[in-house]
XYZ file of C-alpha atoms in Angstrom:
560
model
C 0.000 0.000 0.000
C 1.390 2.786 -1.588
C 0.059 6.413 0.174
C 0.413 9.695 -1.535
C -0.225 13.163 -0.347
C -1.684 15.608 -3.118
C -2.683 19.039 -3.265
C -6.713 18.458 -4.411
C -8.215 22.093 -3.406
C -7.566 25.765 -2.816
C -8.979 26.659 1.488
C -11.000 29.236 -0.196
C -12.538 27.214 -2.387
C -14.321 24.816 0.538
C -16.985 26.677 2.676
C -17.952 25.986 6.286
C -20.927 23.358 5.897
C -19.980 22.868 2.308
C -18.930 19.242 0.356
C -17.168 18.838 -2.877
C -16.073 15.679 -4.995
C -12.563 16.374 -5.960
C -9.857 14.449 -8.073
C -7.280 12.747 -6.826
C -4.091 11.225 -9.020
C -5.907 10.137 -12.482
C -9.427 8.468 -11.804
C -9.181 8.433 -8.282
C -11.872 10.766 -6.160
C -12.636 11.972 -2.881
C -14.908 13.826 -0.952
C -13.744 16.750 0.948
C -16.598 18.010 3.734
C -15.940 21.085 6.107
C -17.069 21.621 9.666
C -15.769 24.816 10.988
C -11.792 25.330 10.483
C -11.676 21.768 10.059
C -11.877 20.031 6.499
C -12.339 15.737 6.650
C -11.503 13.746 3.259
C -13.245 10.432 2.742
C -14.403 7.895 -0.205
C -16.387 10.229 -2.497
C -19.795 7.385 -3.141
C -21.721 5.390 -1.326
C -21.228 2.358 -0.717
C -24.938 1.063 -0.826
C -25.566 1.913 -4.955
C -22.855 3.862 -5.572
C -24.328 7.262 -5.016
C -22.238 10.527 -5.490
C -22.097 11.972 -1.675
C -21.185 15.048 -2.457
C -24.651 15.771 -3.981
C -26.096 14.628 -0.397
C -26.106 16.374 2.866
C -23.970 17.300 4.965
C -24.926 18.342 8.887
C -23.261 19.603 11.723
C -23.116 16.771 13.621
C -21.044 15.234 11.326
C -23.540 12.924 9.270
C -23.410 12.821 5.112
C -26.866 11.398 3.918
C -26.878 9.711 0.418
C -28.619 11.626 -1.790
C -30.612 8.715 -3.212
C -31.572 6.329 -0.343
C -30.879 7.676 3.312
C -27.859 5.799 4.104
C -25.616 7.918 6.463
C -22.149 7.836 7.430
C -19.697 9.658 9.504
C -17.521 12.579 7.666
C -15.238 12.402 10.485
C -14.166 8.906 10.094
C -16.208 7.584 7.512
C -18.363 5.018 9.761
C -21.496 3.651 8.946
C -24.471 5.666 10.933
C -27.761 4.584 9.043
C -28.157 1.871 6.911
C -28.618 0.988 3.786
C -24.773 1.368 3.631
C -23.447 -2.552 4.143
C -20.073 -1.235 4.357
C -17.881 2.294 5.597
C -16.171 4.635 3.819
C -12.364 4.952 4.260
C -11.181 7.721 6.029
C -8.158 9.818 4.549
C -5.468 12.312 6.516
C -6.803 16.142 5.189
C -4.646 18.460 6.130
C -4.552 23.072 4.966
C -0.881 23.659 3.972
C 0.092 27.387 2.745
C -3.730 27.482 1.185
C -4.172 24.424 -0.102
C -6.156 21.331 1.165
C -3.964 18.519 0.798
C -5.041 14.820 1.202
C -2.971 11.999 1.950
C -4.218 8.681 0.437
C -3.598 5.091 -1.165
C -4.790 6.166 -4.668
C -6.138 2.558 -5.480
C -8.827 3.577 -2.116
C -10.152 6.447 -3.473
C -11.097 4.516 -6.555
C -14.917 3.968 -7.163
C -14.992 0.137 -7.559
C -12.881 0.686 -3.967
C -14.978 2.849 -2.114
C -16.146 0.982 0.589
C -13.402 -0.701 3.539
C -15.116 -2.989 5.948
C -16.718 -1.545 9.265
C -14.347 -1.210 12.307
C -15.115 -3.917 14.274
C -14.039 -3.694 18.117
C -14.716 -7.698 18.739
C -14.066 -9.574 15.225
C -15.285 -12.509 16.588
C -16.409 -14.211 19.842
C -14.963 -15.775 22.448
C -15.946 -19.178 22.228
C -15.854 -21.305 19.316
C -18.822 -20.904 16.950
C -21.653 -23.123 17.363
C -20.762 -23.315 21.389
C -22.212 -21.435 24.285
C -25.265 -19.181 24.386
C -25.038 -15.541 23.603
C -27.455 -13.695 20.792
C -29.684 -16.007 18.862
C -31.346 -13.846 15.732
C -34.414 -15.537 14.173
C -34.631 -14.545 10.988
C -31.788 -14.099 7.908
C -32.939 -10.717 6.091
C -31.629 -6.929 6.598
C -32.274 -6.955 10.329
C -30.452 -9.645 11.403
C -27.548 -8.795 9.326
C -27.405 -5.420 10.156
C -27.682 -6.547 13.853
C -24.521 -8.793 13.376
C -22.415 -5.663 12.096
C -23.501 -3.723 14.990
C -23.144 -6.448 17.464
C -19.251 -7.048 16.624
C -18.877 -3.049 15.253
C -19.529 -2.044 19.070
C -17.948 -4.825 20.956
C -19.983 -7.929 21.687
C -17.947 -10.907 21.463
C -20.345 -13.181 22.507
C -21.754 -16.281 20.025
C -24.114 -15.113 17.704
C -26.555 -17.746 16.257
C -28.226 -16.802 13.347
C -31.399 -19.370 12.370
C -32.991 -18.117 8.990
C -35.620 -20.196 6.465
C -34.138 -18.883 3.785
C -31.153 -21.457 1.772
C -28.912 -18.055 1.580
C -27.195 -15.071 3.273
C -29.003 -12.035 3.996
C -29.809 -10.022 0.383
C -30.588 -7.104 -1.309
C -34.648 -7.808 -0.860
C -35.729 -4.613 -2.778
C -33.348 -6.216 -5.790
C -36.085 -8.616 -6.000
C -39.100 -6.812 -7.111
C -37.613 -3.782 -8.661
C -35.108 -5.541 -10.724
C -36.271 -9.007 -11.083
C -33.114 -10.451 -10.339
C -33.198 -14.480 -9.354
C -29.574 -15.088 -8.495
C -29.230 -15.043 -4.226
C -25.498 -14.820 -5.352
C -25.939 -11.710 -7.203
C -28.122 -10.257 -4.047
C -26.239 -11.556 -0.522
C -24.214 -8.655 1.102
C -22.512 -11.212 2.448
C -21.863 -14.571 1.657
C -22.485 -17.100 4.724
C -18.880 -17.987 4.642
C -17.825 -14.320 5.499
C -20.639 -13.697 8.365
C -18.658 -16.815 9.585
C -15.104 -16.433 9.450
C -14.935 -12.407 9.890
C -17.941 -12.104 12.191
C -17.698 -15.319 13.999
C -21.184 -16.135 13.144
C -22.865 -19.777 13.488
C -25.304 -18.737 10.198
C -28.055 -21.631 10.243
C -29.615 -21.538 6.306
C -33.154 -23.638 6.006
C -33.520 -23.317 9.543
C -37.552 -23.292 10.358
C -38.320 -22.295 14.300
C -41.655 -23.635 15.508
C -41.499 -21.803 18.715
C -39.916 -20.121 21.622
C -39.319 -21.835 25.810
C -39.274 -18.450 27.788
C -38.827 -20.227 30.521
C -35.578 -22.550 28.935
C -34.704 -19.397 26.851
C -34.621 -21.854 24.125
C -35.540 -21.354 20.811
C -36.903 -24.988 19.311
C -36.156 -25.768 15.716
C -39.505 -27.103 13.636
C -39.336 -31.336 12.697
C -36.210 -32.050 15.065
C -37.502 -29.864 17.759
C -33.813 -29.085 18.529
C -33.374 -26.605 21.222
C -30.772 -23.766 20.501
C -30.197 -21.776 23.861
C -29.960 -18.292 24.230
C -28.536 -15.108 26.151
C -30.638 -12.291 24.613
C -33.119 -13.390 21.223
C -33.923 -11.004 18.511
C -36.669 -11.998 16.317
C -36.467 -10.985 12.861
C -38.636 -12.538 10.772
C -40.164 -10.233 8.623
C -43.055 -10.563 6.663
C -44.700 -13.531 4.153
C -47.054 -12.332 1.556
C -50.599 -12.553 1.810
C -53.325 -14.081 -0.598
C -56.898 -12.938 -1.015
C -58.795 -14.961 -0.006
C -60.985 -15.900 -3.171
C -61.412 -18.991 -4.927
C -58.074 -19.537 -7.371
C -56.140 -18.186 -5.021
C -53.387 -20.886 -5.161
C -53.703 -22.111 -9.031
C -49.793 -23.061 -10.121
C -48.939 -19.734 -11.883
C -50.642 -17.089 -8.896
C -47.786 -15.910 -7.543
C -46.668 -13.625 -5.225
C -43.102 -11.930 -4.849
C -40.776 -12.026 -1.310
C -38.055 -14.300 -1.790
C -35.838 -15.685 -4.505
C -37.825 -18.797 -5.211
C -40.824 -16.496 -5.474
C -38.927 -13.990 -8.452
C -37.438 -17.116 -9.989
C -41.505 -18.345 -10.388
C -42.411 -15.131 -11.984
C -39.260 -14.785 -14.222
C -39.530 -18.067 -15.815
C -43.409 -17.376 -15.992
C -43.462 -13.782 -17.597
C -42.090 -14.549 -20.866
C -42.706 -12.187 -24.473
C -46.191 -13.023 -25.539
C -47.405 -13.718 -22.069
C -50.758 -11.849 -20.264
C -50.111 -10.505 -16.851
C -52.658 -9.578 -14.659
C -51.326 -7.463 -11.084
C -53.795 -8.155 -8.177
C -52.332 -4.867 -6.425
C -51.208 -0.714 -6.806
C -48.862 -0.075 -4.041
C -45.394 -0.788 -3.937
C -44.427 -4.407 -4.877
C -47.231 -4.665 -7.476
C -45.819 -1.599 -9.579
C -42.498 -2.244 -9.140
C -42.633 -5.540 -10.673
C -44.307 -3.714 -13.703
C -41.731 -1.674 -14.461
C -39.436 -4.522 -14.137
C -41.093 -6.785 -16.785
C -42.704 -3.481 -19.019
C -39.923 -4.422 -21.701
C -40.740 -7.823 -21.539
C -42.895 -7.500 -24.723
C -45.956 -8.910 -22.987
C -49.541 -9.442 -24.757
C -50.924 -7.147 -22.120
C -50.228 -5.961 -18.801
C -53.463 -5.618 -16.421
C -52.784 -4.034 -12.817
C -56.523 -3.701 -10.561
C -56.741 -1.616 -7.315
C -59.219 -0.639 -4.716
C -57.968 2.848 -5.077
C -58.548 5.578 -7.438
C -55.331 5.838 -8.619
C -52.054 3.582 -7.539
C -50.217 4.597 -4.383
C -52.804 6.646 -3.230
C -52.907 5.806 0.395
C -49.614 6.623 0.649
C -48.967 9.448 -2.084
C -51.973 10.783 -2.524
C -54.295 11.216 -5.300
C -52.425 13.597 -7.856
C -49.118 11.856 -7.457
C -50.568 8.407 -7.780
C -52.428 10.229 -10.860
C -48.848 11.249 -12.630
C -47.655 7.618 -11.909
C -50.860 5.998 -13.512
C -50.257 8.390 -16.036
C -46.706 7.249 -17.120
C -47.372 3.384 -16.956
C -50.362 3.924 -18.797
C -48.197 5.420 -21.696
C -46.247 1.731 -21.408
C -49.150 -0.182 -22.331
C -50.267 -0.877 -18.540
C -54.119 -0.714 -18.724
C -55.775 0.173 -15.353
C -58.705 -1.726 -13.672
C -59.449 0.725 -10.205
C -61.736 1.187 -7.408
C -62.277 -2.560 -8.123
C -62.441 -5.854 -6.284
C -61.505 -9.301 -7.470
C -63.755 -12.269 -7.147
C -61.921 -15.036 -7.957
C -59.590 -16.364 -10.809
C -60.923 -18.422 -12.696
C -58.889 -22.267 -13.709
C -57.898 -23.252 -17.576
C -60.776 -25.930 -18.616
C -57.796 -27.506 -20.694
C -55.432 -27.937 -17.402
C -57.604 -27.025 -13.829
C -54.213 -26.131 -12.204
C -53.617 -23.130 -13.818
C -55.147 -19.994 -14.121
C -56.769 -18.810 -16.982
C -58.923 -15.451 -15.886
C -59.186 -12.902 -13.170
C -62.784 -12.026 -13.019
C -63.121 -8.547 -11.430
C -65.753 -6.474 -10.352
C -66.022 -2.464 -10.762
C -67.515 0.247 -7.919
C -70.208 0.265 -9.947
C -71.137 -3.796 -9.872
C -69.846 -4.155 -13.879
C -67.658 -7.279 -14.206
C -64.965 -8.008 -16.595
C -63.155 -11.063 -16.906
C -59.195 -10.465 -17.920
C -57.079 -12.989 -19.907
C -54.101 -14.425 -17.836
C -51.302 -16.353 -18.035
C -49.554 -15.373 -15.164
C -50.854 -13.525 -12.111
C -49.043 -11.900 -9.216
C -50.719 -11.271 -6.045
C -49.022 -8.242 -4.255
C -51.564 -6.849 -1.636
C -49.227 -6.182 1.260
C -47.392 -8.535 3.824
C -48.176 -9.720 7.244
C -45.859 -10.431 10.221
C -44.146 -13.880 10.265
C -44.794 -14.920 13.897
C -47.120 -17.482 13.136
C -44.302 -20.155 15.548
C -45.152 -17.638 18.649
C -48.267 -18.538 18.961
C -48.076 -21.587 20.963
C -45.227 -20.150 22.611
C -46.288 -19.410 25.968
C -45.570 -15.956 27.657
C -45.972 -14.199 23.739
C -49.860 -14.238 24.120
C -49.840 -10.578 25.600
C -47.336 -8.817 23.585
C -48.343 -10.648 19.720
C -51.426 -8.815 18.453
C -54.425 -10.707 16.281
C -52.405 -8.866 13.618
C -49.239 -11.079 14.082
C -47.376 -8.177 15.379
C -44.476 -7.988 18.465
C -45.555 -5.010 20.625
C -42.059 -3.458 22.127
C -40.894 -0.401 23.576
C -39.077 2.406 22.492
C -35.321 0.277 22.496
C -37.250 -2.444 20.092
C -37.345 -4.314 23.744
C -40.387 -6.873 23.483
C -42.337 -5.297 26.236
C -42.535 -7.318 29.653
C -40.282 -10.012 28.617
C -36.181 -10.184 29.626
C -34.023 -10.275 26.831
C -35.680 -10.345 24.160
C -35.946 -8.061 20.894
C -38.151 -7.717 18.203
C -36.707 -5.764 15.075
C -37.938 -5.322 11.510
C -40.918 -3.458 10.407
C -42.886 -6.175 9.276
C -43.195 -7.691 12.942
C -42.518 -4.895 15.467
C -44.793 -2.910 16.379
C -43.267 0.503 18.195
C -43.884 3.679 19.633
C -43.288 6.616 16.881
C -40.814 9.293 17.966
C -42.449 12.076 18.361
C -46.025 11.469 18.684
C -45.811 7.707 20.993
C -48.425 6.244 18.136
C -47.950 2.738 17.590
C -46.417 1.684 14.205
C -45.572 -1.192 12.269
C -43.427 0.348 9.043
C -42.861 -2.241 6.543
C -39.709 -0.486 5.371
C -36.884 -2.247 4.139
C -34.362 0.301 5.627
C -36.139 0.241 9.130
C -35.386 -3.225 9.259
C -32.041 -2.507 8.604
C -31.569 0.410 11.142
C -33.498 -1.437 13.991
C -31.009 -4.207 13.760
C -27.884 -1.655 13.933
C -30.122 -0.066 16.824
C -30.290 -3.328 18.710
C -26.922 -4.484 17.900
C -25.455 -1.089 19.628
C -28.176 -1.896 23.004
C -27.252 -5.313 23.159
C -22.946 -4.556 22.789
C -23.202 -1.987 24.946
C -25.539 -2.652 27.493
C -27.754 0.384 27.489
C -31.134 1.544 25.793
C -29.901 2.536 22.198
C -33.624 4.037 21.416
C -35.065 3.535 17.863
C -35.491 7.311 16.571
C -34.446 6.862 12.476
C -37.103 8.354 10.044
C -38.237 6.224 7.883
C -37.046 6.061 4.164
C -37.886 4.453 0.727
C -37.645 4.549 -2.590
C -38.804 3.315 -5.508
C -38.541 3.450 -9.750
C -41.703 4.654 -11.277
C -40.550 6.650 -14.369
C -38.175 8.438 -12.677
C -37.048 7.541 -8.883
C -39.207 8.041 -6.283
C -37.932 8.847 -2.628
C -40.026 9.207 0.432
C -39.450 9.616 3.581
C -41.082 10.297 7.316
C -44.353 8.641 8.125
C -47.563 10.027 6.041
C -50.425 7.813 8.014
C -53.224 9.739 8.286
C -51.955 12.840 6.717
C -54.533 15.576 6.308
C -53.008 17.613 3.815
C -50.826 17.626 0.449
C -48.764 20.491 -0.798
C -47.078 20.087 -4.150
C -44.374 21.777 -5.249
C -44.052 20.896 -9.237
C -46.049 18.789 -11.818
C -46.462 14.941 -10.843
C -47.402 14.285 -13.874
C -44.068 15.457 -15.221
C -43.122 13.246 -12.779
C -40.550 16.339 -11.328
C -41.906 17.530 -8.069
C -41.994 17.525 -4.160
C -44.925 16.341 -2.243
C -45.223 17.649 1.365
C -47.613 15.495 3.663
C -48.940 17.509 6.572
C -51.004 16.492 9.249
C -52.326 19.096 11.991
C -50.191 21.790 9.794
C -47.171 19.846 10.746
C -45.047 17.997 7.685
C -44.985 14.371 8.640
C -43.249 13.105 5.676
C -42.015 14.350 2.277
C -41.457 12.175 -1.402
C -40.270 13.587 -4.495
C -38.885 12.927 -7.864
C -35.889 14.518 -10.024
C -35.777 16.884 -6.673
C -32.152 15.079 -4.664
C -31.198 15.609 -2.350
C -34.321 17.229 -1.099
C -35.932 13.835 0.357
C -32.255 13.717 2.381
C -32.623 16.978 3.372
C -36.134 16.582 4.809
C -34.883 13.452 6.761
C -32.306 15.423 8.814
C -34.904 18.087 9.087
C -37.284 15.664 10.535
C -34.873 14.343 12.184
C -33.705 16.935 14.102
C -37.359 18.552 14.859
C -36.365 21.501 12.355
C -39.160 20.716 9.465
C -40.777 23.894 8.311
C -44.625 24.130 9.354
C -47.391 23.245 6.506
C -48.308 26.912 6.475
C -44.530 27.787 5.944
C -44.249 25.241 3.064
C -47.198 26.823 1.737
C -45.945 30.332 2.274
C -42.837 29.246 -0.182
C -40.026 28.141 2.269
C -37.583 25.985 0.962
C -36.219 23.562 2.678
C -32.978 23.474 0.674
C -32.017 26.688 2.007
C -32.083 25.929 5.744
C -28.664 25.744 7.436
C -28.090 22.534 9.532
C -24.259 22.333 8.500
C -22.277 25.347 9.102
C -20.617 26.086 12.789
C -23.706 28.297 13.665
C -26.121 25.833 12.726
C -24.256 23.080 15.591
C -26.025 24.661 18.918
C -29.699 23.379 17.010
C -28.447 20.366 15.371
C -26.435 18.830 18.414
């Protein structure tokens, strides 16, 4: 390793509170951020997608958001803070000599296909050999239990960590799934198993089923071979499974719905040119598996909803209007405010589905042509093994969710944690309502949450705002939490798809999505974040958020 110190910058030319992306020796880049006299030098992209993070934000406290998908990390020393970032920045030596900021680097590390350097982890392992002695048991193998293993070793537990997941891989890239189709777990782990074992000491358990839970033992028993696996402290992280309506065709050979790899490999070998889709479904996965197959030269595309217009619980009606709008100019034909009845089998082969017969608000029925259908009407939580565990009955709801408090505790029992959005339900920051957010990052960022409460031994309470994305046309970002909002303001022309939406709710903004706005959607985070967001009546009065200083030295007494 070969370092080199270069002159990348003139002082002058690098504000208090400002970031810039400069060169360094041929294709090699870095990003410079200032707080105060003092100037920090670290990779210059994110290390989630790749993101440039000098077109993010930057706040006092140290923090760079990605502009694209609310993963955070440290200026100061380039550690992960929020996920979706699998992986840290590196950290160079920055340095003002005679007026110019110089930076002191291995040039191959400030290369883009280099960006990332492995988290700093203060136990590497544990102390025991893996597969012996007690310690943290995660059930479950998605973004929560990984991220919960990098925060468990990143802040010092060096304890066994026992990791029993369903699934035949590593944790993935879930979101690659239905917005990308993609079928290979190879192409989607963020670690292979082998790593999580031999640099994070883990004892990963693939096509592991758990039937239940001994509070009592504080054992967790495996399904078939009713194993016991003792535990320390559990963490259940099971996410979500898809739900079917329940209607008569419901589970013909090609209804499908998407949330694991077996799942997308089903639908990719189904949806083939010539082929007639119909999308029980307008939120989130539904539409994102449309754009994903839209160049599949499909006979027809058919998507129904009980909405007006797609995303419009969570958008609203004119954005979900400007989305409708654009797929509707790719061939997708609409079938909204309406219910399905039932699909309807092939008289040549009864196993398949030939039909989707659905009924209109106004009682007309139409029966659409189908070769393939995809189910995607939301998820519940996976806790079906707690229910005949005993001590869970008070703290599972008839909904399937894990009630727990504001450290993602399971409320009333000892040691044990309850993380991802599709299970946990937990008190809002803020307001103390009770929420179950079936985010893919807040799975990710209640794992690093519990990781840190579990290493360290104190509450680490859950306070991230919520973020997602999604490609409709152009990329969507969102983030806060909209339920129940009372009020849009629009800034822009949705159906240009190029605007920001504000969501208010008792003249406060409660969440914010745009699209070809970044880094606004990162901006509005912090802002929420920090309890600086505008009012609805300042929003409305033409304040932009943009302009509001949470980086610069005199900005630190309100952002601390």
């Amino acid at each position: 390793m070969s370092h080199k110190t270069i002159a990348v910058l003139d002082e002058s030319e690098l504000k208090d509170g400002e970031m810039k992306q400069v060169d360094f020796e041929g294709e090699g880049k870095v990003l410079l951020s200032r707080l105060g006299d003092k100037v920090h030098a670290t990779s210059a992209f994110c290390t989630h997608y790749g993101a440039p993070l000098a077109k993010g934000v930057l706040t006092a406290d140290g923090r760079v958001v990605c502009p694209w998908h609310g993963a955070c990390f440290n200026v100061c020393t380039g550690d992960i803070e929020d996920a979706p970032a699998p992986t840290a920045l590196h950290s160079f030596k920055a340095e003002v000599v005679n007026g110019k900021i110089q930076v002191t680097a291995d040039p191959s590390a400030t290369l883009s296909k280099n960006k990332s350097r492995q988290p700093k982890l203060l136990a590497a392992g544990s102390n025991v050999p893996v597969g012996q002695g007690k310690g943290v048991v995660i059930v479950g193998g998605g973004s929560g239990a990984f991220m919960a293993i990098e925060s468990l070793r990143e802040h010092g537990y060096n304890g066994p960590i026992t990791v029993l997941s369903k699934e035949h891989h590593a944790p993935i890239d879930r979101t690659k799934l239905n917005k990308a189709l993609i079928t290979d777990a190879s192409k989607l782990e963020w670690r292979p198993t082998a790593e999580l074992r031999s640099k994070f000491g883990v004892d990963f358990r693939e096509g592991t089923e758990v039937s239940g839970v001994d509070l009592g033992a504080k054992e967790v028993i495996i399904g078939g071979t009713q194993e016991r696996v003792p535990y320390e402290t559990l963490v259940l992280a099971t996410g979500g499974v898809s739900r079917r309506l329940p209607i008569p065709g419901k589970d013909l050979s090609n209804v499908f719905t998407l949330r694991g790899v077996e799942d997308a490999q089903k639908i990719d070998a189904a949806v083939k040119e010539g082929k007639k889709l119909v999308v029980i479904g307008s939120s989130f996965i539904s539409m994102e598996l449309v754009v994903a197959v839209t160049s599949r030269k499909l006979a027809s595309i058919d998507v129904v909803g009980q909405e007006e217009f797609p995303f419009e619980m969570v958008l609203g009606k004119q954005v979900g209007a400007g989305i409708k709008k654009f797929h509707e100019s790719k061939g997708v034909k609409f079938h909204m405010e309406s219910k399905v009845e039932k699909i309807i089998p092939s008289e040549s082969d009864p196993s398949v589905a030939s039909a989707v017969v659905v009924t209109s608000g106004s009682g007309q029925s139409t029966t659409l042509e189908a070769d393939v259908v995809v189910m995607g009407v939301g998820v519940a939580p996976a806790t079906g093994f707690l229910k005949n565990s005993k001590g869970f009955e008070k703290v599972v709801d008839n909904s399937g969710a894990v009630h727990v408090d504001e450290y993602l505790k399971v409320k009333g029992l000892e040691n044990v944690y309850a993380i991802a959005g599709d299970i946990a339900l937990y008190p809002q920051p803020g307001t103390g309502e009770s929420r179950r957010i079936e985010h893919w990052n807040v799975a990710g960022n209640q794992g690093r949450a519990v990781g840190k409460t579990i290493a360290e031994g104190k509450g680490q309470p859950f306070v991230k705002i919520p973020v997602f994305w999604s490609a409709q046309g152009q990329q969507l970002r969102y983030c806060g939490v909209g339920a129940g909002f009372d009020d849009i303001i629009i800034d822009g022309n949705p159906e240009e798809l190029k605007f920001a939406a504000y969501y208010a709710k008792k003249g406060s903004i409660v969440a914010v999505a745009s699209m070809q706005k970044d880094p606004l959607v990162s901006k509005a985070s912090e802002l929420l974040r920090l309890g600086l967001m505008p009012s609805a009546s300042e929003i409305k009065g033409g304040k932009d958020i943009l302009t509001i200083d949470i980086s610069t030295v005199s900005a630190k007494p309100k952002v601390a």
